[in-house]
Tab-separated table of C-alpha atoms and ligand atoms in Angstrom:
chain	number	residue	atom	x	y	z
A	646	MET	CA	0.522	-0.054	0.367
A	647	SER	CA	1.802	3.145	-1.167
A	648	THR	CA	-1.530	5.374	-0.654
A	649	ILE	CA	-4.662	6.529	1.156
A	650	TYR	CA	-8.055	5.295	0.122
A	651	LEU	CA	-10.841	7.436	2.183
A	652	GLY	CA	-14.532	7.375	2.208
A	653	ILE	CA	-16.328	10.721	2.721
A	654	GLY	CA	-16.327	12.551	5.577
A	655	LEU	CA	-14.034	13.074	9.172
A	656	VAL	CA	-11.072	11.320	9.131
A	657	LYS	CA	-11.033	8.623	11.450
A	658	VAL	CA	-7.956	9.141	13.616
A	659	PHE	CA	-6.677	6.957	16.778
A	660	ILE	CA	-3.441	7.092	18.262
A	661	ASN	CA	-1.560	3.717	19.677
A	662	GLY	CA	0.647	5.253	22.718
A	663	TYR	CA	-0.191	7.400	25.788
A	664	GLY	CA	3.083	8.811	26.669
A	665	ASN	CA	5.025	12.130	27.054
A	666	ILE	CA	4.538	12.343	23.183
A	667	GLY	CA	0.942	10.606	22.599
A	668	ARG	CA	-0.558	12.969	25.269
A	669	ARG	CA	-0.420	15.611	23.867
A	670	LEU	CA	-0.808	14.183	20.244
A	671	SER	CA	-4.778	13.148	22.072
A	672	THR	CA	-5.045	17.022	23.012
A	673	SER	CA	-4.797	18.599	21.103
A	674	LEU	CA	-5.546	15.978	17.649
A	675	SER	CA	-8.938	15.356	19.920
A	676	ALA	CA	-9.707	18.861	19.798
A	677	ASP	CA	-9.623	19.622	15.372
A	678	LYS	CA	-13.509	19.175	14.457
A	679	GLU	CA	-12.120	17.758	11.205
A	680	ILE	CA	-11.091	14.570	12.842
A	681	GLN	CA	-13.424	11.670	13.995
A	682	PHE	CA	-11.301	11.025	17.084
A	683	ILE	CA	-11.414	7.443	17.951
A	684	GLY	CA	-9.003	7.023	21.116
A	685	ILE	CA	-5.983	5.598	22.506
A	686	ALA	CA	-4.274	2.884	23.300
A	687	LYS	CA	-3.559	2.084	27.157
A	688	TYR	CA	-0.658	-1.054	27.317
A	689	THR	CA	-0.619	-0.209	31.276
A	690	ALA	CA	-3.272	-0.588	33.558
A	691	ASP	CA	-1.772	2.579	35.427
A	692	ASP	CA	-2.400	6.210	36.681
A	693	ARG	CA	-2.331	7.731	33.011
A	694	THR	CA	-5.520	5.234	31.822
A	695	LYS	CA	-7.453	6.826	34.333
A	696	GLU	CA	-6.364	10.290	33.825
A	697	ALA	CA	-7.498	9.538	29.336
A	698	LEU	CA	-11.110	8.114	30.552
A	699	GLU	CA	-10.826	11.531	32.720
A	700	ASN	CA	-10.096	13.697	29.277
A	701	ASN	CA	-13.069	11.118	27.767
A	702	PHE	CA	-11.045	9.188	25.655
A	703	ASP	CA	-12.232	6.248	24.566
A	704	VAL	CA	-9.590	3.677	25.845
A	705	TYR	CA	-8.259	0.957	23.972
A	706	VAL	CA	-5.966	-2.736	25.396
A	707	GLN	CA	-4.826	-5.767	23.851
A	708	ASN	CA	-6.844	-8.271	24.249
A	709	GLU	CA	-5.439	-10.656	26.669
A	710	MET	CA	-5.101	-6.899	29.521
A	711	VAL	CA	-8.814	-6.170	29.025
A	712	GLY	CA	-9.671	-8.194	32.532
A	713	GLN	CA	-6.359	-6.523	33.677
A	714	PHE	CA	-7.822	-2.785	33.475
A	715	LYS	CA	-11.145	-4.332	34.341
A	716	GLU	CA	-10.574	-5.580	37.745
A	717	LYS	CA	-8.757	-1.818	38.591
A	718	GLY	CA	-11.966	-0.425	37.141
A	719	TYR	CA	-11.321	0.943	34.220
A	720	ASN	CA	-13.599	1.219	31.402
A	721	THR	CA	-12.680	-0.116	27.941
A	722	SER	CA	-14.386	0.569	25.128
A	723	GLY	CA	-12.483	-2.362	22.878
A	724	THR	CA	-8.724	-3.795	21.704
A	725	ILE	CA	-6.435	-2.192	20.496
A	726	SER	CA	-6.897	-4.105	16.972
A	727	GLU	CA	-10.387	-2.979	17.022
A	728	ALA	CA	-10.157	0.275	17.000
A	729	VAL	CA	-7.256	-0.205	14.034
A	730	GLN	CA	-10.001	-1.126	12.175
A	731	LYS	CA	-12.213	1.859	12.722
A	732	SER	CA	-9.597	4.187	11.897
A	733	ASP	CA	-9.000	5.773	8.591
A	734	LEU	CA	-4.675	6.400	9.887
A	735	VAL	CA	-3.396	5.770	12.588
A	736	VAL	CA	-0.671	8.476	14.688
A	737	ASP	CA	1.812	5.448	15.869
A	738	ALA	CA	3.352	7.113	19.269
A	739	ALA	CA	5.087	4.272	20.582
A	740	LYS	CA	7.894	3.925	22.656
A	741	GLU	CA	11.452	4.840	20.604
A	742	GLY	CA	11.389	1.000	18.091
A	743	GLY	CA	7.155	-0.667	18.742
A	744	GLY	CA	6.314	1.250	15.497
A	745	PHE	CA	7.394	-1.347	13.371
A	746	ASN	CA	5.679	-4.439	14.720
A	747	ASN	CA	2.756	-2.022	15.213
A	748	LYS	CA	3.311	-1.771	11.253
A	749	LYS	CA	3.789	-5.386	10.319
A	750	ASN	CA	1.010	-6.828	12.363
A	751	LEU	CA	-1.916	-3.966	13.020
A	752	TYR	CA	-0.920	-1.389	10.649
A	753	GLU	CA	0.353	-3.046	7.227
A	754	PRO	CA	-2.053	-6.621	7.285
A	755	MET	CA	-5.232	-3.231	8.053
A	756	LYS	CA	-4.045	-1.441	5.264
A	757	LYS	CA	-4.344	1.429	7.168
A	758	ALA	CA	-1.896	4.310	7.048
A	759	ALA	CA	0.788	5.384	9.641
A	760	ILE	CA	2.663	8.073	11.275
A	761	PHE	CA	5.519	7.334	13.117
A	762	GLN	CA	7.815	9.448	15.712
A	763	GLY	CA	10.889	9.953	14.841
A	764	GLY	CA	12.175	7.387	17.732
A	765	GLU	CA	11.484	4.781	14.349
A	766	ASP	CA	14.401	3.497	11.714
A	767	ARG	CA	14.413	5.456	8.394
A	768	HIS	CA	16.726	2.545	7.396
A	769	GLY	CA	17.337	-0.893	7.439
A	770	GLU	CA	15.168	-4.025	7.617
A	771	PHE	CA	13.300	-1.787	10.569
A	772	SER	CA	12.693	0.507	8.634
A	773	VAL	CA	8.435	1.534	9.181
A	774	ALA	CA	8.964	4.235	6.669
A	775	ASP	CA	10.286	6.153	3.161
A	776	MET	CA	10.322	9.620	4.078
A	777	ILE	CA	11.181	11.872	7.390
A	778	HIS	CA	8.561	14.982	7.401
A	779	ASN	CA	9.883	18.536	8.467
A	780	SER	CA	7.025	20.691	7.605
A	781	ARG	CA	9.594	23.179	6.588
A	782	VAL	CA	10.977	21.482	3.626
A	783	ASN	CA	9.491	18.814	2.684
A	784	TYR	CA	5.788	19.097	3.280
A	785	ASP	CA	4.097	18.930	0.147
A	786	ASN	CA	6.525	15.281	-0.532
A	787	ALA	CA	4.346	13.104	2.647
A	788	ALA	CA	0.149	14.308	0.146
A	789	GLY	CA	-1.106	10.733	-0.022
A	790	LYS	CA	1.416	8.998	1.451
A	791	ALA	CA	0.618	5.623	3.536
A	792	PHE	CA	3.436	6.112	5.493
A	793	VAL	CA	5.834	8.660	6.965
A	794	ILE	CA	8.254	9.278	9.623
A	795	GLN	CA	7.760	12.394	12.103
A	796	GLY	CA	11.388	13.683	12.718
A	797	SER	CA	11.913	13.732	16.239
A	798	CYS	CA	12.027	17.182	17.880
A	799	ASN	CA	15.896	17.825	17.224
A	800	VAL	CA	15.834	17.157	13.660
A	801	SER	CA	12.359	19.012	13.174
A	802	GLY	CA	14.425	21.840	15.107
A	803	MET	CA	17.242	22.052	12.804
A	804	GLY	CA	14.998	21.574	9.533
A	805	ARG	CA	13.467	24.926	10.990
A	806	ILE	CA	16.546	26.541	11.409
A	807	MET	CA	18.423	25.592	7.664
A	808	GLN	CA	15.725	25.897	5.700
A	809	PRO	CA	15.078	29.528	6.046
A	810	LEU	CA	18.721	30.055	5.943
A	811	ILE	CA	19.752	28.070	2.696
A	812	GLU	CA	16.832	30.391	1.128
A	813	LYS	CA	18.363	32.561	1.505
A	814	PHE	CA	22.047	32.527	1.552
A	815	GLY	CA	22.077	29.147	-0.477
A	816	ASP	CA	25.746	28.692	-2.343
A	817	GLN	CA	27.386	30.798	0.060
A	818	ILE	CA	27.283	27.868	2.750
A	819	ARG	CA	29.831	25.924	2.743
A	820	ARG	CA	28.606	23.927	6.480
A	821	TYR	CA	26.803	22.855	9.182
A	822	ASP	CA	28.320	22.051	12.049
A	823	VAL	CA	26.491	21.042	15.032
A	824	THR	CA	25.961	20.571	18.850
A	825	LEU	CA	22.448	19.063	20.348
A	826	ILE	CA	22.833	19.307	24.171
A	827	ARG	CA	19.810	17.050	25.652
A	828	ARG	CA	17.298	16.775	27.949
A	829	SER	CA	18.044	13.227	29.806
A	830	ALA	CA	14.694	12.733	31.259
A	831	ASP	CA	11.270	14.888	30.042
A	832	LEU	CA	9.466	15.998	33.105
A	833	GLU	CA	6.619	14.149	34.039
A	834	ASP	CA	9.247	10.620	33.037
A	835	SER	CA	10.194	9.012	36.243
A	836	LYS	CA	13.844	7.932	35.591
A	837	GLU	CA	16.689	9.332	37.710
A	838	VAL	CA	18.461	11.847	35.793
A	839	ARG	CA	21.712	10.846	36.039
A	840	ASP	CA	24.215	13.411	37.033
A	841	SER	CA	26.453	12.819	34.156
A	842	ILE	CA	26.986	13.875	30.782
A	843	GLU	CA	27.289	11.562	28.274
A	844	TRP	CA	27.742	11.111	23.990
A	845	ASP	CA	26.326	9.492	21.970
A	846	LYS	CA	28.747	7.520	19.343
A	847	ASN	CA	26.964	7.550	16.287
A	848	PRO	CA	23.688	10.018	16.110
A	849	HIS	CA	20.712	9.261	14.312
A	850	HIS	CA	19.937	13.580	14.141
A	851	GLN	CA	22.965	14.221	10.708
A	852	ASP	CA	20.967	10.919	8.739
A	853	ASP	CA	18.088	12.244	9.611
A	854	VAL	CA	18.731	15.890	8.486
A	855	LYS	CA	19.482	15.037	5.419
A	856	ASP	CA	16.902	12.854	4.521
A	857	PHE	CA	15.190	15.841	3.756
A	858	ILE	CA	18.146	18.183	3.210
A	859	PRO	CA	20.135	15.730	0.898
A	860	ASN	CA	23.026	18.149	-0.493
A	861	ALA	CA	23.413	19.745	3.063
A	862	ASN	CA	27.140	19.265	4.569
A	863	LEU	CA	25.867	18.844	8.230
A	864	TYR	CA	27.925	17.545	10.838
A	865	VAL	CA	26.196	16.904	14.411
A	866	ASP	CA	27.201	16.052	17.554
A	867	ALA	CA	25.448	14.852	20.757
A	868	TYR	CA	25.665	14.812	24.423
A	869	LYS	CA	22.751	14.223	27.255
A	870	VAL	CA	22.598	16.371	30.013
A	871	PRO	CA	21.211	16.201	33.613
A	872	SER	CA	18.536	18.170	32.513
A	873	ARG	CA	14.539	17.844	31.668
A	874	MET	CA	13.768	21.119	30.314
A	875	MET	CA	15.001	21.308	26.956
A	876	HIS	CA	17.483	20.939	24.208
A	877	LEU	CA	19.871	23.789	22.559
A	878	HIS	CA	21.280	22.943	19.486
A	879	GLN	CA	25.184	25.026	19.220
A	880	MET	CA	24.507	25.760	14.661
A	881	VAL	CA	28.331	26.606	14.120
A	882	ILE	CA	27.657	28.048	10.367
A	883	ARG	CA	30.904	28.534	7.927
A	884	PHE	CA	30.159	30.949	5.094
A	885	ASP	CA	31.939	31.529	1.279
A	886	GLY	CA	33.974	33.998	2.668
A	887	LYS	CA	32.303	37.308	4.789
A	888	ALA	CA	29.662	35.924	6.964
A	889	PRO	CA	26.030	37.910	6.815
A	890	SER	CA	25.078	40.314	9.244
A	891	LYS	CA	23.716	39.007	12.639
A	892	ASP	CA	20.485	41.540	11.969
A	893	ARG	CA	20.473	39.731	8.174
A	894	ILE	CA	20.540	36.617	9.523
A	895	ILE	CA	17.929	37.304	12.685
A	896	GLU	CA	15.590	39.162	9.731
A	897	SER	CA	15.502	35.963	8.370
A	898	PHE	CA	13.439	33.720	11.187
A	899	ARG	CA	11.276	36.812	12.367
A	900	ASN	CA	8.292	35.922	10.540
A	901	GLU	CA	8.903	31.794	10.394
A	902	PHE	CA	6.471	29.615	11.760
A	903	GLY	CA	7.426	28.138	15.337
A	904	VAL	CA	10.309	29.879	15.570
A	905	ALA	CA	10.899	32.491	18.228
A	906	VAL	CA	13.383	35.451	18.467
A	907	LEU	CA	14.462	36.198	22.344
A	908	ASN	CA	17.229	37.675	24.402
A	909	SER	CA	17.482	37.175	28.207
A	910	ALA	CA	15.667	33.867	28.205
A	911	LYS	CA	19.294	33.395	30.537
A	912	GLY	CA	18.526	29.284	30.045
A	913	THR	CA	16.169	26.465	29.232
A	914	ALA	CA	14.260	26.244	32.619
A	915	VAL	CA	12.883	30.070	32.240
A	916	ILE	CA	11.220	29.028	29.074
A	917	ARG	CA	9.546	26.268	30.290
A	918	LYS	CA	8.496	27.511	33.696
A	919	LYS	CA	7.128	30.876	31.453
A	920	ALA	CA	5.253	28.999	29.323
A	921	MET	CA	3.594	27.211	32.578
A	922	ASP	CA	2.885	30.149	33.986
A	923	LEU	CA	1.392	31.390	30.974
A	924	GLY	CA	-0.761	28.432	30.581
A	925	PHE	CA	0.066	26.800	27.196
A	926	GLN	CA	-1.064	23.332	27.076
A	927	HIS	CA	1.124	21.211	28.642
A	928	GLY	CA	3.685	23.954	29.433
A	929	ASP	CA	5.154	23.463	26.020
A	930	THR	CA	5.701	26.333	23.212
A	931	ASN	CA	5.736	24.114	20.625
A	932	MET	CA	8.878	25.738	18.638
A	933	VAL	CA	12.604	26.887	19.081
A	934	HIS	CA	13.294	29.994	20.458
A	935	ILE	CA	16.686	31.162	18.621
A	936	HIS	CA	19.004	33.536	21.577
A	937	GLN	CA	20.010	36.668	19.371
A	938	GLU	CA	22.023	37.644	23.089
A	939	VAL	CA	24.413	34.922	21.835
A	940	LEU	CA	24.484	34.979	18.858
A	941	ARG	CA	27.933	35.537	16.799
A	942	VAL	CA	29.172	37.190	13.272
A	943	GLN	CA	32.912	35.951	13.198
A	944	ASP	CA	34.554	36.671	9.905
A	945	ASP	CA	33.582	33.331	7.893
A	946	THR	CA	31.620	32.011	10.847
A	947	VAL	CA	27.714	32.623	11.916
A	948	LYS	CA	27.171	30.681	15.920
A	949	ILE	CA	23.837	30.508	16.498
A	950	SER	CA	22.361	29.212	19.783
A	951	TYR	CA	18.473	28.491	20.483
A	952	SER	CA	16.414	25.627	22.561
A	953	ASP	CA	13.917	22.616	21.157
A	954	ASP	CA	10.766	22.063	23.014
A	955	GLN	CA	11.361	18.667	22.998
A	956	THR	CA	8.160	17.127	23.749
A	957	GLY	CA	6.271	20.090	22.300
A	958	MET	CA	8.435	20.688	19.240
A	959	VAL	CA	6.147	17.480	17.089
A	960	ILE	CA	3.049	17.820	18.315
A	961	PRO	CA	2.109	20.999	15.765
A	962	GLU	CA	4.813	18.655	12.948
A	963	ASN	CA	2.629	15.968	12.914
A	964	HIS	CA	-0.936	18.181	12.979
A	965	LEU	CA	0.091	19.412	9.309
A	966	LEU	CA	2.031	16.355	8.554
A	967	ILE	CA	-1.949	14.047	8.458
A	968	GLN	CA	-3.314	17.571	6.455
A	969	SER	CA	-0.534	16.719	3.828
A	970	MET	CA	-1.343	13.366	3.928
A	971	ILE	CA	-4.664	12.579	3.565
A	972	TYR	CA	-5.902	16.094	2.206
A	973	LYS	CA	-3.061	17.217	0.529
A	974	ARG	CA	-4.113	20.788	1.553
A	975	PRO	CA	-1.807	23.425	0.087
A	976	ARG	CA	1.030	24.730	3.089
A	977	ASN	CA	-0.069	27.848	3.279
A	978	ASP	CA	-3.886	26.497	4.224
A	979	ALA	CA	-2.149	23.524	6.594
A	980	ILE	CA	-0.269	26.051	8.547
A	981	LYS	CA	-3.470	28.743	8.838
A	982	LYS	CA	-5.277	25.706	9.909
A	983	THR	CA	-2.726	24.218	13.042
A	984	ASP	CA	-2.062	27.571	13.773
A	985	SER	CA	-5.241	28.204	14.892
A	986	LEU	CA	-5.381	24.624	16.937
A	987	PHE	CA	-1.706	25.550	18.537
A	988	GLN	CA	-2.043	29.299	19.016
A	989	MET	CA	1.714	29.234	17.687
A	990	ALA	CA	1.649	33.238	16.065
A	991	LYS	CA	0.017	33.942	19.851
A	992	LYS	CA	2.349	31.795	21.326
A	993	LYS	CA	5.312	33.720	19.935
A	994	LYS	CA	4.575	36.892	20.286
A	995	MET	CA	4.041	36.459	24.226
A	996	LEU	CA	7.364	35.178	24.619
A	997	GLU	CA	9.047	37.928	22.379
A	998	GLU	CA	7.334	39.696	24.598
A	999	GLU	CA	8.327	37.954	28.276
A	1000	PHE	CA	11.755	37.632	26.963
A	1001	LYS	CA	12.517	41.058	24.379
B	1347	LIG	N1	9.736	12.646	24.572
B	1347	LIG	C1	10.008	13.626	23.598
B	1347	LIG	O1	10.716	14.522	23.963
B	1347	LIG	C2	9.954	12.934	22.104
B	1347	LIG	C3	10.045	14.123	21.336
B	1347	LIG	C4	9.709	14.014	20.019
B	1347	LIG	C5	9.760	12.468	19.718
B	1347	LIG	N2	9.726	11.431	20.336
B	1347	LIG	C6	9.303	9.929	20.027
B	1347	LIG	O2	8.319	9.506	20.611
B	1347	LIG	C7	8.038	8.658	20.777
B	1347	LIG	C8	7.295	8.444	21.971
B	1347	LIG	O3	8.047	8.691	22.790
B	1347	LIG	P1	7.529	9.494	24.572
B	1347	LIG	O4	8.444	10.034	24.845
B	1347	LIG	O5	6.402	9.735	23.789
B	1347	LIG	O6	7.436	7.587	25.255
B	1347	LIG	P2	6.984	7.192	26.591
B	1347	LIG	O7	6.534	8.637	27.813
B	1347	LIG	O8	8.421	6.211	27.287
B	1347	LIG	O9	5.641	6.467	26.392
B	1347	LIG	C9	5.940	4.766	24.975
B	1347	LIG	C10	4.251	4.440	25.612
B	1347	LIG	O10	4.379	3.500	24.603
B	1347	LIG	C11	3.267	2.258	25.002
B	1347	LIG	N3	3.072	1.705	24.181
B	1347	LIG	C12	3.799	0.610	24.889
B	1347	LIG	N4	3.114	-0.940	23.758
B	1347	LIG	C13	3.199	0.327	22.809
B	1347	LIG	C14	3.145	-0.577	21.248
B	1347	LIG	N5	3.617	-2.407	21.548
B	1347	LIG	N6	2.799	0.135	21.007
B	1347	LIG	C15	2.036	1.807	20.457
B	1347	LIG	N7	2.594	1.665	22.414
B	1347	LIG	C16	3.265	1.668	23.272
B	1347	LIG	C17	3.886	3.006	26.524
B	1347	LIG	O11	1.730	2.908	26.424
B	1347	LIG	P3	2.442	2.275	28.022
B	1347	LIG	O12	1.687	3.484	29.228
B	1347	LIG	O13	0.405	1.602	28.308
B	1347	LIG	O14	2.633	0.910	29.230
B	1347	LIG	C18	3.657	4.389	27.166
B	1347	LIG	O15	2.937	4.665	26.934
B	1347	LIG	C19	9.196	7.878	20.294
B	1347	LIG	O16	9.483	7.374	18.902
B	1347	LIG	C20	10.428	8.743	20.954
B	1347	LIG	O17	11.765	9.177	19.950
B	1347	LIG	C21	10.327	11.328	21.742
């Protein structure tokens, strides 16, 4: 199955997985009037089930788990297999690597379209799709596809910064060296954050970005630090000859969807806390934040540091991807629709005002 065939009416969407990403996807996709929200999958009969039921989501479980959920007093609406059967599209939000078995056991046999998250493989024997989506770069290519991976938060963030620069400065750019400073766990994770800085001998992010920007002369290193708040990327861009001025670089991002330009944030935690204080859903900004005060230009080199909202970043990206895959909607119209659901332009303005 390489393309999607849909009946008439609202698109029926099921979310397979209810972790950090699945919960956020459920909040926003269930609020979209163009979607008939089928519900969510739970694999463990824990408190998150209660939360999902309180949010009025139908909860589907594995056949052999029905009894366990019942014993704990959780009402379920059927099996995961039944939910997939009822859906037009599944947004898979399984923990890293779980999407492959779901594709083989559920989506392919039932001929259902699916979006996978960035922890799944693009290449090799466990590959789940032949493209990684980045709404700033290859939105149109997803139109009508049956299986697509939504790039991870880091990969989505890099695309959002690189593509405007490529469009403005093109051949003048010689190479990108990016250091990803990654959080060790999300705020909601119960796992311990170890006091250690850890390196990654083969970060997947470099190949993932090259999947949608194949000509980029890009080198990525990735480190995990003991933080739960956000990622910080330092991107070093080398130009042929003298680099553009700081003002020209900043101007490239002024009107970019999902990119805020801040000037006094001091660190990732204050941004996350501000998002919570301002009442942003799930405490997410859903964007990257360029830190203007540490943007440096010297000779042929520009250094941009930006923080990347790890949990929130990919949620509007998934929403945009649905609009390409299912509705084949022009990108500008899709951005308007996603903005009306996530209030991204308003949030960008608020953050820029708070950290001016
Ligand atoms: N966290 C982030 O910041 C982030 C950002 C971008 C992309 N991603 C990607 O998004 C995906 C999900 O990450 P996450 O952080 O949401 O993980 P997570 O919080 O660990 O949640 C994973 C969920 O998978 C569910 N699950 C277990 N077996 C499953 C199966 N066979 N099929 C479907 N779901 C299953 C678990 O359900 P139970 O709880 O019921 O056991 C759990 O809710 C990964 O590919 C990750 O790389 C994560």
